[in-house]
Coordinates of C-alpha atoms and ligand atoms in Angstrom, one line a residue:
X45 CA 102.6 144.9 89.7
X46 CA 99.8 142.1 89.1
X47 CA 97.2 141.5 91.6
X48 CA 97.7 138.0 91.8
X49 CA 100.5 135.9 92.4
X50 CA 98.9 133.4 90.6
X51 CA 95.7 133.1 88.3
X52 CA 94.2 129.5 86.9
X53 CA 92.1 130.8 84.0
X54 CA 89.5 129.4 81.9
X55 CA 89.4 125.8 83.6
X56 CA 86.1 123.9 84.7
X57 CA 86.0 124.9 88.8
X58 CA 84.2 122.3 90.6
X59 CA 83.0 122.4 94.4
X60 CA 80.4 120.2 96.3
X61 CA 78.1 122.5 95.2
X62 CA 78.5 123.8 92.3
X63 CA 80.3 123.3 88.9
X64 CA 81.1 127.1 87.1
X65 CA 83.5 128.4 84.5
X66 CA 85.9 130.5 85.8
X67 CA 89.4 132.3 86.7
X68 CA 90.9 131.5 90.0
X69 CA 92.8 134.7 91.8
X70 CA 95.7 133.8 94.4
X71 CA 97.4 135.8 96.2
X72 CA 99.8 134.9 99.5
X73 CA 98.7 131.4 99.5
X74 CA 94.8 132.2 99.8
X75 CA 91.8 132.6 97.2
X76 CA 91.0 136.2 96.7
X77 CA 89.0 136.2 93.7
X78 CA 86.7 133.8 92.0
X79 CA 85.8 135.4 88.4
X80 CA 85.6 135.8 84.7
X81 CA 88.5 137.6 82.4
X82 CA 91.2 138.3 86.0
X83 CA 93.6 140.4 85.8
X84 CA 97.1 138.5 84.9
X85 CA 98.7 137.4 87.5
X86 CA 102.7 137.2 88.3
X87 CA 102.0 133.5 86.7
X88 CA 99.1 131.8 85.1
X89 CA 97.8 128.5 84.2
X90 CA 95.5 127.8 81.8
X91 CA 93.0 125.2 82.3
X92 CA 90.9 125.7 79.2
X93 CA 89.6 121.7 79.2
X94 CA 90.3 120.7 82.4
X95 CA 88.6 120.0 85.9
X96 CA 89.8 122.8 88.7
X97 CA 88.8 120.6 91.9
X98 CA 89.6 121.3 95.3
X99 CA 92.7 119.7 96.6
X100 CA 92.3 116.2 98.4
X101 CA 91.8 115.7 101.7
X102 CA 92.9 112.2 103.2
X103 CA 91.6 111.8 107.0
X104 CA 92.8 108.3 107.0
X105 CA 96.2 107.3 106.5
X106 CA 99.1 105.7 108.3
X107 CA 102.2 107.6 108.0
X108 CA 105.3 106.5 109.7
X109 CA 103.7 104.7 112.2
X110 CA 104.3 101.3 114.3
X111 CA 101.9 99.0 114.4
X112 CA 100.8 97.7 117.5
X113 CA 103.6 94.5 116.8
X114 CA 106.0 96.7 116.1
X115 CA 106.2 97.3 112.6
X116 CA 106.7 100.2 110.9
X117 CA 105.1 101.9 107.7
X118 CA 106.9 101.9 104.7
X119 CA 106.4 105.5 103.9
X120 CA 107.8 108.0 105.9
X121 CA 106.1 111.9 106.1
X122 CA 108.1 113.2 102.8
X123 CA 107.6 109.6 100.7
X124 CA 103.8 110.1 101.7
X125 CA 102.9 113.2 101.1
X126 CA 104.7 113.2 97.8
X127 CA 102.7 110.1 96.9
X128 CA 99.6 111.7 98.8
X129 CA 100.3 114.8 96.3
X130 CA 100.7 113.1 93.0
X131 CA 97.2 112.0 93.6
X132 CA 95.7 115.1 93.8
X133 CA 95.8 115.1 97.3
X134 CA 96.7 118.3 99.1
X135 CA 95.7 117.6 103.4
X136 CA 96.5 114.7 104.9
X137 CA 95.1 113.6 108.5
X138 CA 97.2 110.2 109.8
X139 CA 97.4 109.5 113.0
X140 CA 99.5 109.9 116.2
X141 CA 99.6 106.7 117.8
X142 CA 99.6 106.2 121.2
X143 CA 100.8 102.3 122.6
X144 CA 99.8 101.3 126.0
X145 CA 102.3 103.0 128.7
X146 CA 102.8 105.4 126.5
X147 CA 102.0 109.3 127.4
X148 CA 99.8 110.7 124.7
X149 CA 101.5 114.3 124.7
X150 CA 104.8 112.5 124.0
X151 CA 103.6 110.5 121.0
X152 CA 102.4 113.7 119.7
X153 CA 105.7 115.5 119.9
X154 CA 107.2 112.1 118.3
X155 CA 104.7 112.6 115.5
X156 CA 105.7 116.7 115.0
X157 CA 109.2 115.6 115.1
X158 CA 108.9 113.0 112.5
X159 CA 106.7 115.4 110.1
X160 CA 107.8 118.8 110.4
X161 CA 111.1 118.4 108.2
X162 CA 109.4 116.2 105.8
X163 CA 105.8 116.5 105.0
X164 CA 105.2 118.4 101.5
X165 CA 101.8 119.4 102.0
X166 CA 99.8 120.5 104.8
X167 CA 98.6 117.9 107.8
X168 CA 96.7 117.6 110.9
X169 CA 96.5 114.3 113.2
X170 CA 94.4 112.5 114.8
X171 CA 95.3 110.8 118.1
X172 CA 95.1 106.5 118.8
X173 CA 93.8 105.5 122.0
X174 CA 94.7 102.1 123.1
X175 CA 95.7 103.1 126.4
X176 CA 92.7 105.4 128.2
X177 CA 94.3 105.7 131.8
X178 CA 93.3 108.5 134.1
X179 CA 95.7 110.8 133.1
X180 CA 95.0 110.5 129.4
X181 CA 91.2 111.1 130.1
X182 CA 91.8 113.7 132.8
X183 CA 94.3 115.3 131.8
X184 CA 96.0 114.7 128.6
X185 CA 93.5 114.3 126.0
X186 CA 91.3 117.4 127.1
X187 CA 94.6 119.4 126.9
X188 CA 95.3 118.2 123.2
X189 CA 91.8 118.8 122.2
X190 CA 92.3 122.3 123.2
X191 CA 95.7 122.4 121.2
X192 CA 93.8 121.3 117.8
X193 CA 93.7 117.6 117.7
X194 CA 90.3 117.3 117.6
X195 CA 89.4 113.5 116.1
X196 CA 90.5 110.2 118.0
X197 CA 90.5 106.6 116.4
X198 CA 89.7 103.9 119.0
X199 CA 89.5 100.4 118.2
X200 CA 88.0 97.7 119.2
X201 CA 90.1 94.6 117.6
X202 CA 93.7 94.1 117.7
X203 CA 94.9 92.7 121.0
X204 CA 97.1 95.2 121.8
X205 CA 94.7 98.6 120.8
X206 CA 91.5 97.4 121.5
X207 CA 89.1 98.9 124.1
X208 CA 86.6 96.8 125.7
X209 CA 82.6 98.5 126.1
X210 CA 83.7 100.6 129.3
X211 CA 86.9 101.8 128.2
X212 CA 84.6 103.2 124.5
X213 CA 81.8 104.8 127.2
X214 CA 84.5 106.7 128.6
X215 CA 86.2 107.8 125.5
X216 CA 82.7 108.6 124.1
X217 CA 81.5 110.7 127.1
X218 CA 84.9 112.7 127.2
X219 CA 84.2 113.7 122.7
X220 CA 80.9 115.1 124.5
X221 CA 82.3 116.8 127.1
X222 CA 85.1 118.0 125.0
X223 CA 83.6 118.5 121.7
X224 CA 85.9 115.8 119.9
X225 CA 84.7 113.2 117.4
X226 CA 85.7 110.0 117.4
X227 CA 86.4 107.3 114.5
X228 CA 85.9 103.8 115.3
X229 CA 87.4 101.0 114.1
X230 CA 84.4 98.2 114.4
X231 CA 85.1 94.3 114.6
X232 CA 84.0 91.9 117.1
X233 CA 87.2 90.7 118.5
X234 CA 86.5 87.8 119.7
X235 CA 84.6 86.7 116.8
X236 CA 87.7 87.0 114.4
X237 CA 90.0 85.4 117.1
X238 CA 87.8 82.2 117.6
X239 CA 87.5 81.9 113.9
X240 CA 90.8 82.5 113.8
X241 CA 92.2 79.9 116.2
X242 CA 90.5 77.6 115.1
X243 CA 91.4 78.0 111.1
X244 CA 95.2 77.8 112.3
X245 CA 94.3 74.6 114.6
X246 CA 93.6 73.1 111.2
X247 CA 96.7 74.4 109.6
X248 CA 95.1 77.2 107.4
X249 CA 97.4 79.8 107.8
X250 CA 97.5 81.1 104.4
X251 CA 96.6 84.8 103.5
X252 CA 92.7 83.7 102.2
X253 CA 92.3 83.2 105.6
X254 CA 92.7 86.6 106.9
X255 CA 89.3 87.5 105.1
X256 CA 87.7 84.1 106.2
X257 CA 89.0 85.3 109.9
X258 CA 87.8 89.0 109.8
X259 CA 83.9 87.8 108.9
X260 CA 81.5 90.0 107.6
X261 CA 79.3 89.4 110.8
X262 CA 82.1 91.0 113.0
X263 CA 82.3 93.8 111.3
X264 CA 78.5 94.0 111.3
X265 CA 77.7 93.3 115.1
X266 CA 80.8 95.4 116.1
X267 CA 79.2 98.6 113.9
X268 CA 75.8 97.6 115.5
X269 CA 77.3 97.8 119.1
X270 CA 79.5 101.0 118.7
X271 CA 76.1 103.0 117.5
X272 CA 74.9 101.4 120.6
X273 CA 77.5 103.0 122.8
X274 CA 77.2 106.4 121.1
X275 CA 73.5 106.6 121.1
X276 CA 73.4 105.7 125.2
X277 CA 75.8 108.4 125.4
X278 CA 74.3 111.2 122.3
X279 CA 77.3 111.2 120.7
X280 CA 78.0 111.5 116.8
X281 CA 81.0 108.9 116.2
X282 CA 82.5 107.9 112.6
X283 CA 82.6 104.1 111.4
X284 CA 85.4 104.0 109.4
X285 CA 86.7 101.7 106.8
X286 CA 83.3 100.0 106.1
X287 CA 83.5 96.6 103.9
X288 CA 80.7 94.9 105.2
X289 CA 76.8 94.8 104.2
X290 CA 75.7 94.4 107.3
X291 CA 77.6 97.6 108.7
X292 CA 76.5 99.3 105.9
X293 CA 73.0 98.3 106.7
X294 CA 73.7 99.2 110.3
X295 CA 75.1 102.7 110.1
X296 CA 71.8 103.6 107.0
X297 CA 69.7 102.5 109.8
X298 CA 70.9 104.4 112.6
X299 CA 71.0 107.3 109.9
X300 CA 67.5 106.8 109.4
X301 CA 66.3 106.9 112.9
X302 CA 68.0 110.3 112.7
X303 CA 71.5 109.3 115.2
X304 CA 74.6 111.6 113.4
X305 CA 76.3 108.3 112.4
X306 CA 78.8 109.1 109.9
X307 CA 80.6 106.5 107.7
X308 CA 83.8 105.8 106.0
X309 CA 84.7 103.4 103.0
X310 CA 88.2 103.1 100.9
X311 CA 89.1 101.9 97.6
X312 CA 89.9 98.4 98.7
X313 CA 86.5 97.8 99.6
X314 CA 85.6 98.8 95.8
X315 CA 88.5 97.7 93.5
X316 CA 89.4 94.2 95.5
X317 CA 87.7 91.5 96.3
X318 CA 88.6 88.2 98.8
X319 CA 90.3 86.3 95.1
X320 CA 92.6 88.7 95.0
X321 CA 93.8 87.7 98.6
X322 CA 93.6 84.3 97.3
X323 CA 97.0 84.4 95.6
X324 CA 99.2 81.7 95.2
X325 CA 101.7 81.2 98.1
X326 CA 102.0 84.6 100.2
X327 CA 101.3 87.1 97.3
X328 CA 98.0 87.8 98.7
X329 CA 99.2 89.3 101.7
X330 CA 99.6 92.6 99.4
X331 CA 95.8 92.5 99.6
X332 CA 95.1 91.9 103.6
X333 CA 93.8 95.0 105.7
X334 CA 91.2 95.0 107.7
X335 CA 88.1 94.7 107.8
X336 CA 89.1 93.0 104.5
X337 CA 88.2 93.1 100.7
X338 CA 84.6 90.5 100.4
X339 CA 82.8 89.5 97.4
X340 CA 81.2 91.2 94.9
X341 CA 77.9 91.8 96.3
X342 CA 79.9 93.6 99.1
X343 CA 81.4 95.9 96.6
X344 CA 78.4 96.5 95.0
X345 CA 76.6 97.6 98.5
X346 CA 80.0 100.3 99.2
X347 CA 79.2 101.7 95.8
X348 CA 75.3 102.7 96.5
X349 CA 76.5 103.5 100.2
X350 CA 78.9 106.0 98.1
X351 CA 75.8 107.0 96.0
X352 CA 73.0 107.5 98.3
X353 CA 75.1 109.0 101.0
X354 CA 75.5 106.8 103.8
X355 CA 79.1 107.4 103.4
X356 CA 80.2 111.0 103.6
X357 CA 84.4 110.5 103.4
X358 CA 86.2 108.2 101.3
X359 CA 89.6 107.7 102.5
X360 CA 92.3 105.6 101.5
X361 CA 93.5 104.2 105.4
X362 CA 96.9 104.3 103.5
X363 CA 98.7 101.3 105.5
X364 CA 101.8 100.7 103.5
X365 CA 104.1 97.6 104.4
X366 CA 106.6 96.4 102.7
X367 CA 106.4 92.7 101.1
X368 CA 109.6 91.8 102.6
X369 CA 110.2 90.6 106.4
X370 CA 110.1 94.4 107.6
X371 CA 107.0 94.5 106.7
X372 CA 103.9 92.1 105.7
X373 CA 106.7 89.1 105.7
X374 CA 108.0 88.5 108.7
X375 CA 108.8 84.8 108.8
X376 CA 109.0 85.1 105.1
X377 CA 106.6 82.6 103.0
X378 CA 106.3 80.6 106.3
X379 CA 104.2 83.6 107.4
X380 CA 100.7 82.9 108.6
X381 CA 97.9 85.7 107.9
X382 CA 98.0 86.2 112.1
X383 CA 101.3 87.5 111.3
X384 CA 101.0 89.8 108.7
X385 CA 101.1 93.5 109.2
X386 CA 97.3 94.6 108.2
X387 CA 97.2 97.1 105.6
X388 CA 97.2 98.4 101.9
X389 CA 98.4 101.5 99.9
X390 CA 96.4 103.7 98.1
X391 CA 97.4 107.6 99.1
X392 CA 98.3 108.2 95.6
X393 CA 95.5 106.2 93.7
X394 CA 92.2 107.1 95.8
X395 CA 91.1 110.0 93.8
X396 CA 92.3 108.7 90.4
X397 CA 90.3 105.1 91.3
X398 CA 87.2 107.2 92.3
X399 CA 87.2 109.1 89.6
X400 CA 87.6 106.9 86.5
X401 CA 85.5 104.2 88.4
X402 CA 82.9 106.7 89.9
X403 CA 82.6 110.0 87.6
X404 CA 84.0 108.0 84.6
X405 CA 81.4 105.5 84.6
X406 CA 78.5 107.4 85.5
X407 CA 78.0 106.3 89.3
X408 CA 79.0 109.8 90.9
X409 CA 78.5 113.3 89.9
X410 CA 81.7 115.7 90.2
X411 CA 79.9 117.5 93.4
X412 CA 79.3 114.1 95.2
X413 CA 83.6 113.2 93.8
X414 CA 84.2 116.9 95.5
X415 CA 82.1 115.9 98.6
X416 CA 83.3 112.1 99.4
X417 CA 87.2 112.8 98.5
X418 CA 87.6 117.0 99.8
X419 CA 84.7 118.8 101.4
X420 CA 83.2 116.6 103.6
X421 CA 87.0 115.3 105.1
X422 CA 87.8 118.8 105.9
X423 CA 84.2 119.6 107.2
X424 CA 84.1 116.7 110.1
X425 CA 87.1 117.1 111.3
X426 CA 87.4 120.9 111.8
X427 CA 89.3 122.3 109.0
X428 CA 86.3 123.9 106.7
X429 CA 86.4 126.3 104.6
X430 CA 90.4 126.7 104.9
X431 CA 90.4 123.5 103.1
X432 CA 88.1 121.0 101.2
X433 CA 87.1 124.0 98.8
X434 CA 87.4 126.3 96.3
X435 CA 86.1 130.1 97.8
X436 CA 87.5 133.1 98.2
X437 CA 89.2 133.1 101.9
X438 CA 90.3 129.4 101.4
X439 CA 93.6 128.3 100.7
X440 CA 94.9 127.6 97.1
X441 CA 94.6 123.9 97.6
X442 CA 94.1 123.2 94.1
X443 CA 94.3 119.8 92.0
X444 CA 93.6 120.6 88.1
X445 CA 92.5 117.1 86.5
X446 CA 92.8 116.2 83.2
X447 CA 89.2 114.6 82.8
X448 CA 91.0 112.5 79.5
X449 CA 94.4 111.2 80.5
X450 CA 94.6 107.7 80.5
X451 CA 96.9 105.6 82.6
X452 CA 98.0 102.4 83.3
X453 CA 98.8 101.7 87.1
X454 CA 102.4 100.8 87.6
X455 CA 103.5 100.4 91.2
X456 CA 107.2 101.5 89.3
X457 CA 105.3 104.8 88.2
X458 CA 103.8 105.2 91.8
X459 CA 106.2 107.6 94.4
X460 CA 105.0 105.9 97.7
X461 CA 108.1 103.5 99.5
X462 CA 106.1 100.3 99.5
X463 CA 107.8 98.5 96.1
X464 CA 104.0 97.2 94.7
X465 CA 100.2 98.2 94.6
X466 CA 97.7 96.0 95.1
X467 CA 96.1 98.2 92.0
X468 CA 99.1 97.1 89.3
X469 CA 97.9 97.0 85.8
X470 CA 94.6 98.8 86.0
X471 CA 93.8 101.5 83.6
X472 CA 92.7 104.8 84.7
X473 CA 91.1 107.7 83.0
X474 CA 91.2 111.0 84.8
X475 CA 94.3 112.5 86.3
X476 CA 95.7 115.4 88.8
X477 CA 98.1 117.3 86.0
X478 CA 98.8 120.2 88.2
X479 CA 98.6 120.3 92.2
X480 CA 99.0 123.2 94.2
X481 CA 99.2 123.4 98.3
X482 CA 98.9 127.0 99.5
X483 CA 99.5 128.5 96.1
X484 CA 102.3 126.9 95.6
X485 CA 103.1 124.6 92.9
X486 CA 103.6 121.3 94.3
X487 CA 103.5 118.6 91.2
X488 CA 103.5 119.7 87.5
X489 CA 103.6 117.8 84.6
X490 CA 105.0 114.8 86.6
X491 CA 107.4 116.7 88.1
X492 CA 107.7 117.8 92.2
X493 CA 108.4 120.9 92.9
X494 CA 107.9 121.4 96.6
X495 CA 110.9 120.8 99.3
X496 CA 111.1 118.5 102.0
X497 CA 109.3 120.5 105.5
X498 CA 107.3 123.0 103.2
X499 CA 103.7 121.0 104.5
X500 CA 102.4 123.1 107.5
X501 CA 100.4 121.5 110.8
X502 CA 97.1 122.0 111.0
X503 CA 94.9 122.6 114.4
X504 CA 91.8 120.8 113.6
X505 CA 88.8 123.2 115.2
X506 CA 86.3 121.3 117.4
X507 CA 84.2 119.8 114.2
X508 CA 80.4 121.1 114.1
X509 CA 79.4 117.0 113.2
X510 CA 80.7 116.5 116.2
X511 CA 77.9 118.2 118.2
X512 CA 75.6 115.7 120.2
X513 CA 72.1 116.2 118.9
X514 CA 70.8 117.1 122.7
X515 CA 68.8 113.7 123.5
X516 CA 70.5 111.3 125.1
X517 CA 69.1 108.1 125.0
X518 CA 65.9 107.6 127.4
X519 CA 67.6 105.5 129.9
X520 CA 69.6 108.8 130.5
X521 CA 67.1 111.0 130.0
X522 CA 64.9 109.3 132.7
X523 CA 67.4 109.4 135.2
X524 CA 67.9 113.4 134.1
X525 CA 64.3 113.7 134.7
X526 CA 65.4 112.8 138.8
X527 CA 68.0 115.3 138.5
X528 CA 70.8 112.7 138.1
X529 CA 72.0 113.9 134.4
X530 CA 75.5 114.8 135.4
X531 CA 77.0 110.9 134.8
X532 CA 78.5 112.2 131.9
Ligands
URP1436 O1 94.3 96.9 107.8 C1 94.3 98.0 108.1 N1 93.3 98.8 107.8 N2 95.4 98.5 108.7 C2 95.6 99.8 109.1 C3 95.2 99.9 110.5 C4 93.7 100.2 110.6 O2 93.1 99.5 111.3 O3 93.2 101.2 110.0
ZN1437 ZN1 91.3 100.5 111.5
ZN1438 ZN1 93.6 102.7 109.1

């Protein structure tokens, strides 16, 4: 009777930390053994040539979910996390999405209900807060927090999500108390609804205008004011899908002054630009999300964000709608961009983009590919060392890359539901050959072979990055000094 169920042997095993030759041991869906000549094992893979990285962890994607106008994703919890795993991709953390009136515990169950018979590899959530009543702060969201869902997205654009100043304080000052983290989703609304007003006034209501609408500036002063609100409260928050250099500059500068603000990009923000949202007719709605792709002195300041490590997660905020009136087209090419569901797919290509663009070309080394796609994922949001990593006691989430194959980006060849990619026609080099969840061979050789409902929930633990650094902002600290400190 082997040792192993399972033993990769011979590949190149690489981590955030470290890159080493060696056999992989699993047994019952964990890591037992990290080492050279294992034992044989019930199976084994040989990966003589080839990259054993962890699985991917995606802590930003929108999986069956309405948006706030009704619409739904085009990808449900099985089309997802099939795409998701073709991509080397083994967690995935979307969100449960709370609408206003809604009770948060109930969106949750929706969320099990929809996943548990579908997903093919494992998941956690985190919650949407667009409604912060005093039941959900009370009650509700401390109870949920217990339960495992430790990371909430609050926004502050979209009329029918967004929190004004107050509403954040309170959201912020609960993560303290509670030992949550929350990810913010920074635009100055108003900014990008006067510009926006004002561009259709004058009867611009093509897509171009959706990137002309969602300025660079209101990304940049909202970032600037949500550090703000964290810092008054000493709490660490998460920016997430950064496009804009003056975020960028923002969150490096907060960093610098030593606040624990953390900071998401996305492969839009590297591999599109505002031309390609300036299509003929509608066809550039395929490239509208928000904040939007910006020019290429944008992309060029996400890159050394990526390098120097003002960015610890790269995500793909996997927001797949359909080009079609259930999804992006709702009045069909009469559609103006204030119309358009917000949102582009990328689940299966994030890894495969980062790597061939990234590792490929020199910008990245394989630990900092590790860190920005796995590791530091499952680190802030409470899931380290099951997942994220290769070590003994973690789970056999494991993607083996074929550091040579070369491929050319077909959205035909692509198993998400969404019919295109805004990525069509790009050649890649570097690709997930064999992915397994939990020991278990999910894709190989371009084949699934995991069932619908095999993906297990995840209870996020309170995340360590999540711990305030103990000095709240001196405002507070004076009034602390009078024996006031218990505001929040
Ligand atoms: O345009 C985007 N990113 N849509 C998805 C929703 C969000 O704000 O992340
Ligand atoms: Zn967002
Ligand atoms: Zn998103």
């Amino acid at each position: 009777m082997a040792d192993f169920d399972l033993v990769i042997r011979n590949g190149t095993v690489v981590t955030a930390a470290d890159t080493a030759r060696c056999d992989i041991g699993v047994k019952d869906g964990t890591i037992r053994a990290l080492g050279e000549r294992l034992p044989a094992g019930q199976r084994d893979i040989e990966a003589a040539g080839k990259l054993v990285l962890p699985g991917g962890v995606d802590s930003h994607c929108h999986i069956e979910q309405k948006s706030s106008s009704g619409i739904l994703c085009a990808d449900d919890f099985y089309s997802a996390t099939v795409s998701a795993a073709f991509g080397g991709t083994t967690t995935v953390i979307p969100f449960a999405a709370q609408h206003r009136g809604q009770s948060l515990r109930q969106v949750v169950r929706d969320y099990h209900a929809a996943a548990e018979p579908k997903a093919v590899i494992d998941y956690a959530f985190h919650l949407i807060i667009s409604d912060p009543t005093q039941q959900v702060l009370g009650q509700e969201l401390p109870a949920l927090i217990r339960d495992g869902y430790t990371s909430f997205k609050v926004y502050m654009t979209y009329d029918l999500l967004k929190l004004d100043d107050h509403q954040m304080l309170d959201i912020l000052a609960l993560a303290r108390r509670e030992g949550a983290f929350v990810m913010v989703h920074a635009e100055n609304h108003d900014m990008i609804r006067w510009l926006a007003a004002r561009l259709l006034e004058h009867g611009h209501g093509a897509p171009r205008y959706h990137a002309v609408s969602h300025a660079s500036l209101a990304e940049g002063e909202a970032t600037g004011r949500a550090i703000s609100l964290a810092a008054l409260v000493d709490v660490p928050i998460l920016i997430v899908h950064v496009s804009a250099p003056e975020a960028i500059d923002a969150i490096r500068a907060a960093q610098t002054r030593g606040l624990k603000i953390f900071g998401e990009t996305c492969p839009q923000y590297l591999f599109l630009t505002a031309a390609d949202i300036d299509r003929p007719g509608v066809e550039g709605a395929k490239f509208c999300c928000s904040p939007p792709p910006r020019d290429e002195a944008a992309q060029e300041a996400v890159w050394r964000g990526l390098v120097n490590g003002t960015f610890q997660v790269f995500s793909s905020d996997h927001a797949p709608y359909r080009f079609d009136a259930s999804g992006k087209l709702p009045r069909g090419d009469k559609t103006s961009f204030k119309e358009m569901a917000n949102g582009v797919p990328g689940i299966e290509l994030r890894l495969p983009l980062l790597f061939s663009e990234g590792v490929g070309k020199g910008r990245l080394d394989l630990q900092q590919f590790v860190a920005l796609t796995a590791t530091n994922h499952a680190k802030l949001y409470g899931l380290h060392p099951r997942k994220g990593t290769i070590a003994v006691g973690a789970d056999a989430d494991i993607a083996i890359w074929d550091p040579e194959r070369r491929v050319r980006v077909t959205s035909a060849a692509l198993h998400d539901s969404v019919g295109y990619t805004p990525y069509e026609g790009r050649e890649i080099t570097g690709w997930p050959v064999t992915v397994l969840s939990r020991g278990r061979i999910v894709v190989e050789d371009g084949t699934l072979h995991a069932a619908r409902g095999s993906g297990a929930f995840l209870r996020c633990a309170s995340p360590p990055a999540a711990r305030p650094l103990g000095r709240p902002a001196a405002e507070i600290a004076r009034l602390a000094a009078f024996g006031d400190a218990a505001i929040f």
